[in-house]
Short mmCIF file of C-alpha atoms in Angstrom, two decimals:
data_model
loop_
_atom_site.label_atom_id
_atom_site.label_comp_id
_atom_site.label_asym_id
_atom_site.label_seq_id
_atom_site.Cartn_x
_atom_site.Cartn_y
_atom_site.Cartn_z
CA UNK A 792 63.71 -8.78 -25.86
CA UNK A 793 62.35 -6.88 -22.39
CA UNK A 794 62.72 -2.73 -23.21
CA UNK A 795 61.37 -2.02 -19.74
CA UNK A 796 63.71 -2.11 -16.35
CA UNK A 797 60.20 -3.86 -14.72
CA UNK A 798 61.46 -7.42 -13.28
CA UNK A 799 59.65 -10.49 -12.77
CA UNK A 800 60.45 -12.35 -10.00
CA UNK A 801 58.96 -15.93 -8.45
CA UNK A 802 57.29 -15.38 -4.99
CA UNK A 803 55.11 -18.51 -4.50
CA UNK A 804 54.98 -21.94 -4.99
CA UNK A 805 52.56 -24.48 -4.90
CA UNK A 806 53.23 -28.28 -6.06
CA UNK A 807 50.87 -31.19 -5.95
CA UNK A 808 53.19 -34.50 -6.83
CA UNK A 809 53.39 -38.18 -6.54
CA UNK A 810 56.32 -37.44 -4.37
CA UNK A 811 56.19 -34.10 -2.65
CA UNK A 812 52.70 -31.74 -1.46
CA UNK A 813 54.99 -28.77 -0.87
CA UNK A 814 58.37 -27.20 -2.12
CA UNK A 815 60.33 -29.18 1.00
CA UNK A 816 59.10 -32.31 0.71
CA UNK A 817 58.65 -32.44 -3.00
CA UNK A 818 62.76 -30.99 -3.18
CA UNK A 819 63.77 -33.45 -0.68
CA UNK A 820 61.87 -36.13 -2.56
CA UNK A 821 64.03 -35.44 -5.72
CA UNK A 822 67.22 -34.97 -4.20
CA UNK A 823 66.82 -38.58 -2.43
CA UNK A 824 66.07 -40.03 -5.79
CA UNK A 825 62.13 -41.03 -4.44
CA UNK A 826 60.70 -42.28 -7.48
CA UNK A 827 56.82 -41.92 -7.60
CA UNK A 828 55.79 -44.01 -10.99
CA UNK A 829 54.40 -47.15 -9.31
CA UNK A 830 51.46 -49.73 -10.43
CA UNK A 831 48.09 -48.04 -10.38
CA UNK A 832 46.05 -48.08 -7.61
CA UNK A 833 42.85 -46.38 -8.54
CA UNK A 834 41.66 -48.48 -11.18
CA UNK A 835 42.52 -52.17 -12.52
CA UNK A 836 44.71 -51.88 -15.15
CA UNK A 837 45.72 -55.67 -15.55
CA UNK A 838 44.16 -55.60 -18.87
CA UNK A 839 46.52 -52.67 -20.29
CA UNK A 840 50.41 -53.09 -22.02
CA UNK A 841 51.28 -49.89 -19.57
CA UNK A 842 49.74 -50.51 -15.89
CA UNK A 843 52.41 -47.67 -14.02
CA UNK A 844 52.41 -44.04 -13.28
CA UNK A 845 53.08 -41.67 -11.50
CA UNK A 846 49.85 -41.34 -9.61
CA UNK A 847 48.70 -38.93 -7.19
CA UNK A 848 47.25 -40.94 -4.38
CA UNK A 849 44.61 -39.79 -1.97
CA UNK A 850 44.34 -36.18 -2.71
CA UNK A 851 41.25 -34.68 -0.40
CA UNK A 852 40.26 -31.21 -1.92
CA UNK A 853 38.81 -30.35 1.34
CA UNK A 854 42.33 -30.62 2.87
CA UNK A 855 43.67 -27.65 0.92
CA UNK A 856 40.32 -25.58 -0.03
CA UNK A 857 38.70 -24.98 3.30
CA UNK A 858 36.58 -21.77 2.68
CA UNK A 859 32.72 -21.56 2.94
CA UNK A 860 32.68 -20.78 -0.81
CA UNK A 861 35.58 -22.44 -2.21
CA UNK A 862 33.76 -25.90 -0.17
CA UNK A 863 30.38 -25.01 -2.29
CA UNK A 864 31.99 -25.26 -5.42
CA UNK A 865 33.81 -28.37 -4.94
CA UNK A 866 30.65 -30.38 -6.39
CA UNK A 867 31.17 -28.61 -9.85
CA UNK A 868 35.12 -29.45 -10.34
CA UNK A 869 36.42 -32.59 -11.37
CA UNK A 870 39.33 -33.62 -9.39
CA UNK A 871 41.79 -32.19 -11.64
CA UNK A 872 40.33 -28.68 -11.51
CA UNK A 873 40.32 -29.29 -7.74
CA UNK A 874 43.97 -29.93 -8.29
CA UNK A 875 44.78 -26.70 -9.67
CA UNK A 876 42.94 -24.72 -7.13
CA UNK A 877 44.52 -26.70 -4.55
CA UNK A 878 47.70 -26.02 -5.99
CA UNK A 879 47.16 -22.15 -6.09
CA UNK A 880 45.66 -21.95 -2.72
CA UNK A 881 48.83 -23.51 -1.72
CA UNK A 882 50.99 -20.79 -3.87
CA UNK A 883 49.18 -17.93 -2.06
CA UNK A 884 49.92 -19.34 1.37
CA UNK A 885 53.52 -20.25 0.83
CA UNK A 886 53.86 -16.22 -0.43
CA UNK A 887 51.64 -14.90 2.41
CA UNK A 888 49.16 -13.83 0.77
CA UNK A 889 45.48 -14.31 0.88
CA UNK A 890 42.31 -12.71 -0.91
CA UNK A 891 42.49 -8.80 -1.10
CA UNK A 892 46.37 -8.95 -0.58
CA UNK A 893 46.59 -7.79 -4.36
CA UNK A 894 44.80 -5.02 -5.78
CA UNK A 895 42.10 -7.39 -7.98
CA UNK A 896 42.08 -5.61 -11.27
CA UNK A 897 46.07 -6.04 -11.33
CA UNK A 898 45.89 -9.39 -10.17
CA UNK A 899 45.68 -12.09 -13.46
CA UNK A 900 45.71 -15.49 -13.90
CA UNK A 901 47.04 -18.10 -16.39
CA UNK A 902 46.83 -21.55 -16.57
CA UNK A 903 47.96 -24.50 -18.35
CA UNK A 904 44.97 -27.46 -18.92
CA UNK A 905 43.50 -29.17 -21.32
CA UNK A 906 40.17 -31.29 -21.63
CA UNK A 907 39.71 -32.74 -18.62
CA UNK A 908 39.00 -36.40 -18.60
CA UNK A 909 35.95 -37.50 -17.40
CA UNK A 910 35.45 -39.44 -14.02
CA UNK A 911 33.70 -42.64 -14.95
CA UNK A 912 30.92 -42.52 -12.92
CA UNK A 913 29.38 -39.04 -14.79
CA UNK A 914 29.48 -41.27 -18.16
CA UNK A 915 29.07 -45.03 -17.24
CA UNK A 916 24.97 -44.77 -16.25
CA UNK A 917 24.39 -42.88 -19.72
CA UNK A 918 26.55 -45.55 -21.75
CA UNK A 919 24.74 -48.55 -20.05
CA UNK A 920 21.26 -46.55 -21.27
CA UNK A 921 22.45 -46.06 -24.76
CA UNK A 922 23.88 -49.68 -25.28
CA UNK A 923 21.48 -51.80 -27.15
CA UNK A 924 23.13 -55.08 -28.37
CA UNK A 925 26.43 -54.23 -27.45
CA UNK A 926 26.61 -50.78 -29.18
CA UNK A 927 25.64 -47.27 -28.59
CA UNK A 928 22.55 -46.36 -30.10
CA UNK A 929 21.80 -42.85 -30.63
CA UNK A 930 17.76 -43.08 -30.35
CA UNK A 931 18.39 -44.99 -26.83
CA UNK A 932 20.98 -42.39 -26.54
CA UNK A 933 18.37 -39.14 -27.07
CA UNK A 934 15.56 -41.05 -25.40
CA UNK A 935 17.58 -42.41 -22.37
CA UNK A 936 20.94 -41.56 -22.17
CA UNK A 937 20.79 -37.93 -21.94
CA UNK A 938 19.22 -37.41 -18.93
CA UNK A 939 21.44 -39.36 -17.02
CA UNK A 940 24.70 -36.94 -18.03
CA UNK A 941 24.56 -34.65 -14.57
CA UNK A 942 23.83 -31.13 -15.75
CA UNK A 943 27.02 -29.54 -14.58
CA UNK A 944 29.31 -32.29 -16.77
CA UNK A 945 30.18 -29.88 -19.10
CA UNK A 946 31.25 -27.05 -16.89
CA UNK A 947 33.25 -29.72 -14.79
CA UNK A 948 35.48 -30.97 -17.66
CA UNK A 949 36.18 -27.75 -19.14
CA UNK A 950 40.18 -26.57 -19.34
CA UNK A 951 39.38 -22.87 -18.65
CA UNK A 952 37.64 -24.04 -15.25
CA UNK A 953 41.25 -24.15 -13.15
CA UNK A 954 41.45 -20.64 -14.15
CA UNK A 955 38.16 -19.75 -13.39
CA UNK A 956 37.77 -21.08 -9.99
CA UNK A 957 40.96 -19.48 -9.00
CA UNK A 958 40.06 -16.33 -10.31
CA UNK A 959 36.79 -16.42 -8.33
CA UNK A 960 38.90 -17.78 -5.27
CA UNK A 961 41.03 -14.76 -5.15
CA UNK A 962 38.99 -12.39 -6.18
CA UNK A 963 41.26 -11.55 -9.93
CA UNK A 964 39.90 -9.03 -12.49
CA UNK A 965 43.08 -8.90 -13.77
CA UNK A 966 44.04 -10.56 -17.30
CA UNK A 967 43.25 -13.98 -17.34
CA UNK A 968 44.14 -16.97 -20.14
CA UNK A 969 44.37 -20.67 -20.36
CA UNK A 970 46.84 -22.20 -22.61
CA UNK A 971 45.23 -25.53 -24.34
CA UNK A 972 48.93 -27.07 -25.87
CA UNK A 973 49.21 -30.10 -24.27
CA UNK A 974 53.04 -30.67 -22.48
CA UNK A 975 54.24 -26.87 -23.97
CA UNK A 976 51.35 -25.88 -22.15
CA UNK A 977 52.64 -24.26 -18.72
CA UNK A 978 55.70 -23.04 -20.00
CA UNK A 979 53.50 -20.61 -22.36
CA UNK A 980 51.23 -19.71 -19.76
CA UNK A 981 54.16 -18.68 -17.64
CA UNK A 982 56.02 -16.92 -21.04
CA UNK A 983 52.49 -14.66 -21.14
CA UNK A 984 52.27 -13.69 -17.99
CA UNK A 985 55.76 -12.77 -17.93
CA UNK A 986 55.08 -10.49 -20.77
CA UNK A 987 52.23 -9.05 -19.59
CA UNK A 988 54.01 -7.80 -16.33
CA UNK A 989 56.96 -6.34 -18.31
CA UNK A 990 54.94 -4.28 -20.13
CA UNK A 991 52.93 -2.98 -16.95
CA UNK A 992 49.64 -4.43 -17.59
CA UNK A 993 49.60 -5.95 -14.18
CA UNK A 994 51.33 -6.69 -10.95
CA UNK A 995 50.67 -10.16 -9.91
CA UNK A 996 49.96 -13.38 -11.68
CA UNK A 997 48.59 -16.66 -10.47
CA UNK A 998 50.30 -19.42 -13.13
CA UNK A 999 49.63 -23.03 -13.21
CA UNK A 1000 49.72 -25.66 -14.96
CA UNK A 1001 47.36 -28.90 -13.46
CA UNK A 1002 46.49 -32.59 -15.72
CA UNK A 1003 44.89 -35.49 -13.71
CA UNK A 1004 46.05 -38.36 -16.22
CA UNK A 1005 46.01 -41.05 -14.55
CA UNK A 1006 42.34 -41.61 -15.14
CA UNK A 1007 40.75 -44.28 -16.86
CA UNK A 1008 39.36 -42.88 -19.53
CA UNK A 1009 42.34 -40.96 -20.59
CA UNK A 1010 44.93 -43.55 -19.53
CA UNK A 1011 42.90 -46.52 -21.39
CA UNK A 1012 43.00 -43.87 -24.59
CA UNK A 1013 47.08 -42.80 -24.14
CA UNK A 1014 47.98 -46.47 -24.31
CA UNK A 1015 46.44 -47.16 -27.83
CA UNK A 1016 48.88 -44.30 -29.15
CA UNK A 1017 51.54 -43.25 -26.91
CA UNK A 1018 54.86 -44.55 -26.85
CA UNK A 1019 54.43 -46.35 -23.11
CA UNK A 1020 57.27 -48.03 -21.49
CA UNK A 1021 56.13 -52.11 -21.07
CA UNK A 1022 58.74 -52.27 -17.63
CA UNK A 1023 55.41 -53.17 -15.29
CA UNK A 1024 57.71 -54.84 -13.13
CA UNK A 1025 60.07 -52.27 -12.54
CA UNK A 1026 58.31 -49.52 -12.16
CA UNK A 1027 60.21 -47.03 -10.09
CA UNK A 1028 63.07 -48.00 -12.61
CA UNK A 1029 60.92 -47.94 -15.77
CA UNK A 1030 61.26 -44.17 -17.21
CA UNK A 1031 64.69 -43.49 -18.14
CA UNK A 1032 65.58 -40.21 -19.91
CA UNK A 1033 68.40 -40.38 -22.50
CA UNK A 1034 69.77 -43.62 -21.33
CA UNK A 1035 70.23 -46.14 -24.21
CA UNK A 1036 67.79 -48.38 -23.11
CA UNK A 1037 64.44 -46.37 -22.40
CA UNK A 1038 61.75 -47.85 -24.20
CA UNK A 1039 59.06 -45.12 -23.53
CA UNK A 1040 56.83 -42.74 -20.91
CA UNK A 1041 54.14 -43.29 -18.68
CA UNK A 1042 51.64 -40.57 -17.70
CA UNK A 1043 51.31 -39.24 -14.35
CA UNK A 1044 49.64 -36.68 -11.64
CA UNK A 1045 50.56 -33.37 -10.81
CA UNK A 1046 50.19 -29.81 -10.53
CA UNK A 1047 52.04 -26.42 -9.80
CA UNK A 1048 50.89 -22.84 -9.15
CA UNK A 1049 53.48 -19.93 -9.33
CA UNK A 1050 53.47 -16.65 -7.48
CA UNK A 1051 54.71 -14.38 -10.07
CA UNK A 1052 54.96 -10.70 -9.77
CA UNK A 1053 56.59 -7.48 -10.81
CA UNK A 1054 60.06 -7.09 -8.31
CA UNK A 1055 58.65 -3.41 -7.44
CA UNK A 1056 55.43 -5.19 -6.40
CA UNK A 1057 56.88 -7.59 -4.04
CA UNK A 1058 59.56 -5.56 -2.63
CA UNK A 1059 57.05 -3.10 -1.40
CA UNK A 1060 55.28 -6.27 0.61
CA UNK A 1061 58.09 -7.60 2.07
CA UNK A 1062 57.92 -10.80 -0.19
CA UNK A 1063 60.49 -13.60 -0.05
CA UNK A 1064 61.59 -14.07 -3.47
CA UNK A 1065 62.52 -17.83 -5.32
CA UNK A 1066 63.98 -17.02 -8.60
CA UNK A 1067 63.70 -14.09 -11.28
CA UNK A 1068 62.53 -15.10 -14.29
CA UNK A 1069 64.48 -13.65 -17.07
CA UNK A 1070 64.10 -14.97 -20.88
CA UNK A 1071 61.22 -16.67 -22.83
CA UNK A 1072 60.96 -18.51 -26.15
CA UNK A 1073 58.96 -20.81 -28.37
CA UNK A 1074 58.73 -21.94 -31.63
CA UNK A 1075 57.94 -24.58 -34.22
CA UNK A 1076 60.32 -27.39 -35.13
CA UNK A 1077 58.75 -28.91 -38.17
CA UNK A 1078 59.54 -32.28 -38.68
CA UNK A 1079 61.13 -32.40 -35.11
CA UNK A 1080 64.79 -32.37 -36.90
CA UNK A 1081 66.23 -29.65 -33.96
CA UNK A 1082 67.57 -26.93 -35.89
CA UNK A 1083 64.30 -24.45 -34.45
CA UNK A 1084 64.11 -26.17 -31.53
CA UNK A 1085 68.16 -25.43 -30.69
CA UNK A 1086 67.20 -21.59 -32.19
CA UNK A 1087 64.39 -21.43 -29.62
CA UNK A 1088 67.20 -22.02 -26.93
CA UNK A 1089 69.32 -19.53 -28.02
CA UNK A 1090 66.47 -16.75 -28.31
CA UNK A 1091 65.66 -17.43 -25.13
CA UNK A 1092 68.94 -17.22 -24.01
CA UNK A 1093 69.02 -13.78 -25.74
CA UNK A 1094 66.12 -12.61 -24.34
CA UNK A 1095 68.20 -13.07 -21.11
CA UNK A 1096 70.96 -11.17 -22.56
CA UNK A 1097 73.24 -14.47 -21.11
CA UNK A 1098 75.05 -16.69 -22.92
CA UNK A 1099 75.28 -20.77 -22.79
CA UNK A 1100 78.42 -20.62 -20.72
CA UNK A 1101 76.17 -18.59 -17.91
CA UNK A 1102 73.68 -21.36 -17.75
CA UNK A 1103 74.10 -24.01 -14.45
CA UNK A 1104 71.74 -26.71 -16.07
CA UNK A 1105 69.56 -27.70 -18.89
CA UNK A 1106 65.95 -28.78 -17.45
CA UNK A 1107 65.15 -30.88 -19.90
CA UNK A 1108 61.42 -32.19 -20.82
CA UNK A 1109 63.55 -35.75 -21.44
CA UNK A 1110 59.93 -38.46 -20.77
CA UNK A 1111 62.25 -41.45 -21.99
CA UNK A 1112 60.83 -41.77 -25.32
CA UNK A 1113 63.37 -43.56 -27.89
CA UNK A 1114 62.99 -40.37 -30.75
CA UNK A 1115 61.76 -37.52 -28.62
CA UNK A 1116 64.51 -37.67 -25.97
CA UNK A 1117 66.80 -37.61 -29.37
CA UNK A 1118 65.59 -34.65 -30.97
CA UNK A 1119 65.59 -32.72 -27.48
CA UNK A 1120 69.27 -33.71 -26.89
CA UNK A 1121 69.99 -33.13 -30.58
CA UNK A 1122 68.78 -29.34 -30.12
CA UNK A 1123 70.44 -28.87 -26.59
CA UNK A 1124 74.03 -29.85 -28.04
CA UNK A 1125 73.72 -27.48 -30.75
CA UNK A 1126 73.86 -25.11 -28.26
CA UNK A 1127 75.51 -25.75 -24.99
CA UNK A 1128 77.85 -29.15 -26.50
CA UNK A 1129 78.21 -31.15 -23.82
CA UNK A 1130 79.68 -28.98 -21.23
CA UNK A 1131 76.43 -28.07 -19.84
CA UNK A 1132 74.79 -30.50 -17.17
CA UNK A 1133 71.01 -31.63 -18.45
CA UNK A 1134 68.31 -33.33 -16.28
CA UNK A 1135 64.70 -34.57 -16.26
CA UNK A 1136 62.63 -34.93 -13.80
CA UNK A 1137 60.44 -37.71 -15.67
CA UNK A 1138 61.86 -40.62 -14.07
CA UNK A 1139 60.67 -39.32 -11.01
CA UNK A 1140 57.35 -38.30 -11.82
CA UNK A 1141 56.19 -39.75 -15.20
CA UNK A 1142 54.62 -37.19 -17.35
CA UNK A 1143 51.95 -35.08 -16.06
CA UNK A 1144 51.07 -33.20 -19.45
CA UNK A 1145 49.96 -29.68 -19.25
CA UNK A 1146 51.61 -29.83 -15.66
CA UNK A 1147 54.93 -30.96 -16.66
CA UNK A 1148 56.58 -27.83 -17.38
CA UNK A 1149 55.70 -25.92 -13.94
CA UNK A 1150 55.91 -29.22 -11.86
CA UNK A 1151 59.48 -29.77 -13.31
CA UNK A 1152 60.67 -26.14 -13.37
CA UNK A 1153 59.72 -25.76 -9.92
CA UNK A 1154 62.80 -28.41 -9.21
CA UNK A 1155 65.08 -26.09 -10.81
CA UNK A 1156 63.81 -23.10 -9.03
CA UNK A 1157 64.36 -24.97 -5.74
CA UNK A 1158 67.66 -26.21 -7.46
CA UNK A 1159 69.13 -22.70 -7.95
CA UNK A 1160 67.33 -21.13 -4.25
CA UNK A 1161 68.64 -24.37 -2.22
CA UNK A 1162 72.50 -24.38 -4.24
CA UNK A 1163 72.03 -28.30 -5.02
CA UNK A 1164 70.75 -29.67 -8.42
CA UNK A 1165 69.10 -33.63 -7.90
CA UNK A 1166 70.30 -35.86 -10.09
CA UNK A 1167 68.61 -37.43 -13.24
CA UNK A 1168 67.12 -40.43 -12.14
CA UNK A 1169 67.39 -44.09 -13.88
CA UNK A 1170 69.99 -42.73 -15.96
CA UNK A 1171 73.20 -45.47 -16.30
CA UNK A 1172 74.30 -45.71 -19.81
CA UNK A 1173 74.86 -42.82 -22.24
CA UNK A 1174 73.46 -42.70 -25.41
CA UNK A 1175 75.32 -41.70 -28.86
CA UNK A 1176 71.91 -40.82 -29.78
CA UNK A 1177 71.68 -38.37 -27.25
CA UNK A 1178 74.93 -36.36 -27.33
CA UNK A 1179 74.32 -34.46 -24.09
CA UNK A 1180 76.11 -34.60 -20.34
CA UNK A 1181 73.20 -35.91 -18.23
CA UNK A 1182 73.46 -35.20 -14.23
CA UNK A 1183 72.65 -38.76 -12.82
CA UNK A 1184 73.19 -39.96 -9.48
CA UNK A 1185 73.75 -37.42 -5.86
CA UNK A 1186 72.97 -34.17 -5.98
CA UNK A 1187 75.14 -31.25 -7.15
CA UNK A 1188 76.39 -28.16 -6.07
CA UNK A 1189 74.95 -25.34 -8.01
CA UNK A 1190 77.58 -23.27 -9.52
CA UNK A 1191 76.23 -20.79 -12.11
CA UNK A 1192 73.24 -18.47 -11.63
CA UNK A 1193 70.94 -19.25 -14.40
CA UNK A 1194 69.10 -22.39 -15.41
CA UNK A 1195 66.98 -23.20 -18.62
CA UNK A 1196 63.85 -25.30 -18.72
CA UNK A 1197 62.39 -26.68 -22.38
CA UNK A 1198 59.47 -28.36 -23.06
CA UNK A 1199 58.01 -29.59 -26.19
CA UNK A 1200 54.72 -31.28 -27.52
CA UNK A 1201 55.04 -34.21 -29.85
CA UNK A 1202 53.69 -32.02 -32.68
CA UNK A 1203 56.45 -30.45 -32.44
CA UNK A 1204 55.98 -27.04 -30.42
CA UNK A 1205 59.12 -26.11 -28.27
CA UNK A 1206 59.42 -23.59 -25.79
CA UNK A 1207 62.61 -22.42 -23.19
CA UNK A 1208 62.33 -20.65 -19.87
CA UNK A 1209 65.35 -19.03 -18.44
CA UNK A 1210 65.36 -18.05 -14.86
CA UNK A 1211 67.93 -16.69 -12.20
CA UNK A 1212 69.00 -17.36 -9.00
CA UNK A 1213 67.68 -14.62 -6.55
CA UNK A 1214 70.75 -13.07 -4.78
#
C-alpha cells in the first residue's frame, strides 16, 4: 500500500483502434455499439479456420509523426512500433504538451510490447534464397539468404523499440522499462510507473501498451494454437464475452499511450486531469482455478483503501474464450457477487495483446470522466458458467467513483488496476 500523500493522476490519452483514433471518437464508437472485428483486408486469409479481426486499417505514420527527426526514423520501425509512437505523440498533444514541457531526467517511459512480428516482405526474399527442394537449407541459407535480411531487421522487430523511439521523441532520461508479458502486459507497465511516481523517483510517465497482430506471420501462427472463434460470417457478432455461446477470440490492432503524472506536477501546469489512478495488483493463479486471481482483486482494492461496494464496474479482460472467460468471472464473483456491473470491450475490438489492457482501460477512464459506461457488446444469454452481472446493451449512467480493470495471460498471470473518477 502507497505511504506517501504523492497522487497519480491520468493527464493524456492517446488511442489507436479499429473503431476510434482519439478519446471522442473511439468513446463514441463504444457507446454506439460500433463493432470493429471484420474479415481481413490486408492479407488473404481464405485459407485460415479464423479469417476476422479487429484490424487497424490504413494507419499512415506520417499522419501522426510529422517532425524532421521523428520522419527519419520511420524507415527503422515496423508498423507496430510506429503505432506506439503514434499513439504517444497523440497522448502528448491531447495533454498539451510537447518536447521540453517536462524536465527530461524526470520524465520516464514504460511500455507494454512484445516481439514484433515481422512484415513479410523483410523475410520472404531470404526464404525464397534458402529454399532448395521445398525446404530451408541452411548452407543456401549462410551462402544466400543472409544477405538479403535488411540490416536494420533486428532493431525493427525489437519490443523495447516503442519505448525507445518515444524516449528519443521526447527527449526522456527519466526511468524507462518495457514489460514483455503478453495481454498482462500494459497493465504492469502502468502498475510500475505508478510506483515509481509514488515514491518520487519521477514526475511524468509516458505508458503504452502497442501489438500489431493482425499480421500474417503472427496471425497464420495464433490460429494453429489459439482458441479462435470459427463465426467468419458474422463477424461483428462473432466475439462474445461470457455469453453461453462464445466459441473463442480473434486477435486485433491497437494501441494506447497514457499521460501519467504526479497530481503536484500537473496542477502546477494547469493540466486537465482524466482519472486518478489509485490501487495496483498482480499475481499468479496457478492452474487458473481463481482463488489468486479473486485475491489479486481484493489487494488491489486494498491498495485503494476502497471496498467492492465503492467500485462502479468491473473492466473485465472477458476475449470470449469458453474456459478463460470462466475463470475470470469465477474470480470476479468471489469478490464483488453479482451486484457489481462487469464489461469487456473484446467484442468490440478483438484482442490486441500487449495493447489490450491500456486500449480497454482507456474506455473506463472515459466511462467514469464522461458519467456513462457502454455496454458489453454481443452479450444475450447469461452463462451459469460465468456467475457475474454483465452490462450489455445502451449505455449506463455512472454511479460510483471507482472502476477496476483485470487482465490476465493464459499462463495464468493476473493483474487489477483501480482508478477514480477525477472530481
Amino acid at each position: 500500500m502507497a505511504t506517501t500523500t504523492r497522487r497519480t493522476v491520468i493527464s493524456g490519452l492517446g488511442v489507436l483502434t479499429p473503431i476510434g483514433t482519439d478519446p471522442e471518437s473511439y468513446r463514441r464508437a463504444l457507446a454506439a455499439g460500433t463493432s470493429g472485428v471484420r474479415a481481413i483486408q490486408s492479407f488473404d486469409a481464405s485459407s485460415l479456420p479464423c479469417r476476422i479481426a479487429g484490424e487497424f486499417s490504413g494507419f499512415d505514420a506520417k499522419k501522426y509523426l510529422t517532425e524532421k527527426d521523428q520522419r527519419r526514423s520511420l524507415k527503422a520501425m515496423a508498423r507496430t512500433v510506429q503505432m506506439g509512437a503514434a499513439a504517444a505523440q497523440l497522448a502528448m498533444a491531447d495533454a498539451g504538451l510537447k518536447k521540453g514541457s517536462v524536465t527530461p531526467a524526470r520524465f520516464g517511459i514504460e511500455f507494454a510490447c512484445v516481439m514484433v512480428a515481422t512484415d513479410v516482405d523483410d523475410v520472404c526474399g531470404a526464404s525464397k534464397a534458402s529454399c532448395v527442394n521445398g525446404s530451408i537449407d541452411l548452407q543456401a541459407w549462410g551462402s544466400r539468404g543472409l544477405e538479403q535480411v535488411p540490416p536494420l531487421w533486428m532493431l525493427k522487430y525489437l519490443p523495447n523499440m516503442p519505448a525507445c523511439h518515444t524516449s528519443i521523441f521526447f527527449d526522456a532520461r527519466g526511468p524507462n522499462n518495457t514489460i514483455t508479458a503478453s495481454d498482462n502486459a500494459g497493465l504492469l507497465a502502468l502498475g510500475e510507473a505508478y510506483r515509481t511516481l509514488v515514491r518520487s523517483q519521477a514526475d511524468f510517465f509516458l505508458v503504452g501498451g502497442v501489438e500489431g497482430k493482425v499480421n500474417p506471420v503472427s496471425f497464420t501462427r495464433h490460429n494453429l494454437f489459439t482458441s479462435f472463434t470459427k463465426r467468419n460470417d458474422d463477424p461483428a457478432r462473432a466475439i462474445r464475452p461470457f455469453d453461453r455461446t462464445r466459441d473463442g477470440s480473434t486477435l486485433g490492432d491497437g494501441a494506447a499511450v497514457f499521460c501519467v503524472e504526479d497530481w503536484g506536477h500537473a496542477k502546477t501546469r494547469g493540466a486537465k486531469v482524466y482519472a486518478e489512478l489509485v490501487g495496483f495488483a498482480s499475481g499468479f493463479d496457478k492452474g487458473k482455478k481463481g482463488p489468486t486471481f479473486s485475491d489479486v482483486i481484493r489487494r488491489a482494492l486494498t491498495d485503494a483503501r476502497i471496498q467492492p461496494a465503492d467500485v462502479d464496474h468491473v473492466n473485465a479482460a472477458a476475449r470470449g474464450d469458453v474456459a478463460l472467460d470462466a475463470w475470470e468471472a469465477r474470480a470476479v464473483h468471489a469478490v464483488f457477487g453479482t451486484d457489481t456491473p462487469v464489461f469487456s470491450a473484446k467484442g468490440h475490438l478483438g484482442n490486441s495483446g500487449a495493447a489490450s489492457g491500456l486500449v480497454e482501460l482507456a474506455a473506463s477512464v472515459l466511462a467514469l470522466h464522461h458519467g456513462e459506461l457502454p455496454g458489453t457488446l454481443n452479450f444475450t444469454t447469461p452463462d451459469p458458467a460465468c456467475p457475474v452481472r454483465v452490462h450489455a446493451g445502451l449505455p449506463r449512467k455512472v454511479t460510483k467513483p471507482y472502476a477496476i480493470k483485470l487482465s490476465y495471460t493464459e499462463m495464468g498471470q493476473c493483474t487489477a488496476v483501480v482508478v477514480k473518477r477525477w472530481d
